mmCIF file of C-alpha atoms in Angstrom:
data_model
loop_
_atom_site.group_PDB
_atom_site.id
_atom_site.type_symbol
_atom_site.label_atom_id
_atom_site.label_comp_id
_atom_site.label_asym_id
_atom_site.label_seq_id
_atom_site.Cartn_x
_atom_site.Cartn_y
_atom_site.Cartn_z
ATOM 1 C CA MET A 1 59.339 100.365 39.818
ATOM 2 C CA ASN A 2 63.024 100.979 40.460
ATOM 3 C CA ASN A 3 62.886 103.820 43.034
ATOM 4 C CA GLN A 4 65.901 104.460 45.158
ATOM 5 C CA ASN A 5 66.330 106.964 47.950
ATOM 6 C CA VAL A 6 69.284 109.221 47.387
ATOM 7 C CA ASN A 7 71.140 110.895 50.239
ATOM 8 C CA ASN A 8 72.364 114.446 49.610
ATOM 9 C CA LYS A 9 72.571 114.127 45.818
ATOM 10 C CA ILE A 10 72.429 117.598 44.267
ATOM 11 C CA VAL A 11 71.554 118.431 40.656
ATOM 12 C CA ILE A 12 71.459 121.732 38.793
ATOM 13 C CA CYS A 13 68.574 122.709 36.508
ATOM 14 C CA ASP A 14 69.608 123.233 32.886
ATOM 15 C CA PHE A 15 66.161 123.406 31.277
ATOM 16 C CA VAL A 16 62.858 124.542 32.776
ATOM 17 C CA GLY A 17 60.472 123.274 30.103
ATOM 18 C CA THR A 18 56.855 123.644 31.185
ATOM 19 C CA TYR A 19 57.801 123.937 34.862
ATOM 20 C CA VAL A 20 58.275 127.720 34.921
ATOM 21 C CA ASN A 21 56.802 128.059 38.428
ATOM 22 C CA ALA A 22 58.633 125.053 39.831
ATOM 23 C CA LEU A 23 62.181 125.249 38.425
ATOM 24 C CA THR A 24 64.840 127.897 37.883
ATOM 25 C CA ARG A 25 67.608 127.327 35.367
ATOM 26 C CA GLY A 26 71.012 127.384 37.078
ATOM 27 C CA LYS A 27 69.601 126.568 40.526
ATOM 28 C CA ASN A 28 70.681 123.566 42.615
ATOM 29 C CA TYR A 29 68.094 121.068 43.878
ATOM 30 C CA GLU A 30 68.395 118.141 46.271
ATOM 31 C CA VAL A 31 67.226 114.808 44.861
ATOM 32 C CA LEU A 32 64.811 113.034 47.204
ATOM 33 C CA VAL A 33 64.196 109.880 45.159
ATOM 34 C CA GLU A 34 65.462 108.638 41.817
ATOM 35 C CA ASP A 35 63.652 106.324 39.382
ATOM 36 C CA ASP A 36 66.203 104.996 36.875
ATOM 37 C CA GLU A 37 63.597 102.995 34.970
ATOM 38 C CA LYS A 38 61.474 106.087 34.204
ATOM 39 C CA GLN A 39 64.498 108.423 34.057
ATOM 40 C CA GLN A 40 62.936 110.712 36.672
ATOM 41 C CA ILE A 41 63.966 112.349 39.908
ATOM 42 C CA LYS A 42 61.819 113.693 42.713
ATOM 43 C CA ILE A 43 62.745 117.095 44.107
ATOM 44 C CA VAL A 44 61.115 119.961 45.958
ATOM 45 C CA GLY A 45 60.606 122.728 43.421
ATOM 46 C CA ASP A 46 60.515 126.503 43.803
ATOM 47 C CA ASN A 47 56.781 126.229 44.543
ATOM 48 C CA HIS A 48 57.668 124.145 47.661
ATOM 49 C CA ARG A 49 55.991 121.027 46.242
ATOM 50 C CA ALA A 50 57.744 117.675 45.904
ATOM 51 C CA ARG A 51 57.177 116.174 42.463
ATOM 52 C CA TRP A 52 58.775 114.053 39.764
ATOM 53 C CA PHE A 53 60.771 115.658 36.943
ATOM 54 C CA ARG A 54 62.592 114.188 33.967
ATOM 55 C CA LYS A 55 66.303 113.715 34.600
ATOM 56 C CA SER A 56 66.985 115.441 31.269
ATOM 57 C CA HIS A 57 66.091 118.784 32.875
ATOM 58 C CA PHE A 58 69.131 118.540 35.172
ATOM 59 C CA LEU A 59 72.906 118.192 35.179
ATOM 60 C CA PRO A 60 75.154 116.912 37.965
ATOM 61 C CA ALA A 61 76.008 119.474 40.663
ATOM 62 C CA GLY A 62 79.061 121.510 39.762
ATOM 63 C CA SER A 63 78.211 121.508 36.056
ATOM 64 C CA ASN A 64 78.582 124.827 34.293
ATOM 65 C CA VAL A 65 75.189 126.332 33.470
ATOM 66 C CA THR A 66 75.684 129.715 31.829
ATOM 67 C CA ILE A 67 72.779 132.056 32.552
ATOM 68 C CA MET A 68 71.926 135.615 31.581
ATOM 69 C CA LEU A 69 73.011 138.230 34.114
ATOM 70 C CA SER A 70 71.911 141.395 32.318
ATOM 71 C CA TRP A 71 71.069 142.971 28.988
ATOM 72 C CA LYS A 72 70.981 146.434 27.409
ATOM 73 C CA PHE A 73 69.638 148.133 24.302
ATOM 74 C CA ASP A 74 72.460 149.085 21.907
ATOM 75 C CA ASP A 75 70.296 151.381 19.765
ATOM 76 C CA GLU A 76 68.006 154.293 20.472
ATOM 77 C CA ILE A 77 64.363 153.287 20.181
ATOM 78 C CA ILE A 78 62.242 155.758 18.220
ATOM 79 C CA ASP A 79 58.957 153.794 18.298
ATOM 80 C CA PRO A 80 58.583 151.357 21.232
ATOM 81 C CA SER A 81 55.049 150.260 20.208
ATOM 82 C CA GLU A 82 53.772 146.989 18.736
ATOM 83 C CA GLU A 83 53.541 148.811 15.395
ATOM 84 C CA SER A 84 57.280 149.595 15.312
ATOM 85 C CA LEU A 85 59.210 148.637 12.175
ATOM 86 C CA GLU A 86 62.582 149.035 13.894
ATOM 87 C CA HIS A 87 65.201 146.336 14.417
ATOM 88 C CA ILE A 88 67.074 147.041 17.663
ATOM 89 C CA GLU A 89 70.328 145.403 18.717
ATOM 90 C CA VAL A 90 70.678 144.148 22.282
ATOM 91 C CA THR A 91 73.791 143.062 24.197
ATOM 92 C CA VAL A 92 73.377 140.243 26.719
ATOM 93 C CA THR A 93 75.920 139.545 29.471
ATOM 94 C CA PHE A 94 76.179 135.963 30.737
ATOM 95 C CA SER A 95 77.394 134.501 34.033
ATOM 96 C CA ASN A 96 80.646 133.284 32.423
ATOM 97 C CA GLY A 97 81.496 136.905 31.496
ATOM 98 C CA GLU A 98 80.704 136.452 27.812
ATOM 99 C CA LYS A 99 78.846 139.220 26.005
ATOM 100 C CA ARG A 100 76.618 138.287 23.081
ATOM 101 C CA TRP A 101 74.244 140.229 20.856
ATOM 102 C CA CYS A 102 71.021 139.750 18.961
ATOM 103 C CA SER A 103 68.508 141.833 17.080
ATOM 104 C CA ILE A 104 64.933 142.252 18.253
ATOM 105 C CA CYS A 105 61.899 143.440 16.340
ATOM 106 C CA THR A 106 58.135 143.412 16.577
ATOM 107 C CA LYS A 107 55.829 141.241 14.491
ATOM 108 C CA ASN A 108 55.168 144.256 12.249
ATOM 109 C CA GLY A 109 58.894 144.917 11.954
ATOM 110 C CA LEU A 110 59.511 141.322 10.910
ATOM 111 C CA TRP A 111 56.734 141.383 8.304
ATOM 112 C CA ASP A 112 57.978 144.690 6.876
ATOM 113 C CA TYR A 113 61.560 143.387 6.692
ATOM 114 C CA ILE A 114 60.464 140.212 4.894
ATOM 115 C CA GLU A 115 58.315 142.168 2.428
ATOM 116 C CA ARG A 116 61.228 144.479 1.574
ATOM 117 C CA ASN A 117 63.931 141.787 1.351
ATOM 118 C CA MET A 118 62.352 138.512 0.162
ATOM 119 C CA LEU A 119 63.653 138.115 -3.371
ATOM 120 C CA GLY A 120 63.924 134.358 -3.821
ATOM 121 C CA ASN A 121 62.467 131.170 -2.432
ATOM 122 C CA VAL A 122 64.075 131.344 0.999
ATOM 123 C CA PHE A 123 64.663 133.943 3.668
ATOM 124 C CA LEU A 124 66.788 133.460 6.787
ATOM 125 C CA ILE A 125 67.163 135.820 9.721
ATOM 126 C CA GLU A 126 69.691 134.579 12.226
ATOM 127 C CA ASN A 127 69.735 135.731 15.852
ATOM 128 C CA GLU A 128 66.476 137.695 15.473
ATOM 129 C CA ILE A 129 64.059 137.646 18.408
ATOM 130 C CA ILE A 130 60.480 138.796 17.909
ATOM 131 C CA VAL A 131 58.950 140.720 20.832
ATOM 132 C CA ARG A 132 55.513 142.263 21.383
ATOM 133 C CA ASN A 133 56.990 145.746 21.843
ATOM 134 C CA PHE A 134 60.233 147.404 22.953
ATOM 135 C CA SER A 135 59.269 148.124 26.582
ATOM 136 C CA ASN A 136 61.905 147.100 29.134
ATOM 137 C CA GLU A 137 59.417 144.726 30.763
ATOM 138 C CA VAL A 138 58.538 142.893 27.543
ATOM 139 C CA VAL A 139 62.151 142.577 26.352
ATOM 140 C CA ASP A 140 63.336 141.472 29.802
ATOM 141 C CA ASP A 141 60.580 138.851 29.994
ATOM 142 C CA ALA A 142 61.380 137.588 26.482
ATOM 143 C CA LEU A 143 65.113 137.243 27.134
ATOM 144 C CA ARG A 144 64.599 135.633 30.554
ATOM 145 C CA SER A 145 62.066 133.187 29.090
ATOM 146 C CA LEU A 146 64.529 132.145 26.386
ATOM 147 C CA ASP A 147 67.259 131.825 29.017
ATOM 148 C CA GLN A 148 65.091 129.585 31.238
ATOM 149 C CA GLN A 149 64.477 127.306 28.243
ATOM 150 C CA ASN A 150 68.237 127.215 27.484
ATOM 151 C CA GLN A 151 67.639 128.927 24.113
ATOM 152 C CA LEU A 152 69.230 132.337 24.670
ATOM 153 C CA LEU A 153 72.809 131.294 23.898
ATOM 154 C CA SER A 154 71.743 129.841 20.548
ATOM 155 C CA SER A 155 69.613 132.932 19.820
ATOM 156 C CA THR A 156 72.583 135.290 20.168
ATOM 157 C CA ARG A 157 75.990 135.781 18.551
ATOM 158 C CA PRO A 158 79.332 136.421 20.255
ATOM 159 C CA LEU A 159 80.119 140.118 20.570
ATOM 160 C CA ARG A 160 83.419 140.831 18.811
#
């Protein structure tokens, strides 16, 4: 094994993966030990436990990791339930100042939209996020989850 102790090396998390309780995207961590052979680093996570993580989850300190700061509904919601057929636009503000948008709908809203618009052999909906319902808690959790997995930028479009 090719372990080496590292003094004061800092990395920034860019991807949480399955470590939702141990890592926070955009947060700095001190590297305790590095294993170049296995491409892993050992850090103390948010759960206060030291463990090994893949290096691919991190970038060098000082790297730019753009994270979501806030979001807001752009449309009035008539039916916030799981049964809603609405498609609601949302604006997301990121730490670099950029504002981006996406559309959200429920599973029923997606099915209804496909049924009404599927004419050929393919159907594409870009920047559409499917949520359980339109409650603030559910939408916030969905957007934050996508952000922690570094998928929110690719799930949204620049606001023009």
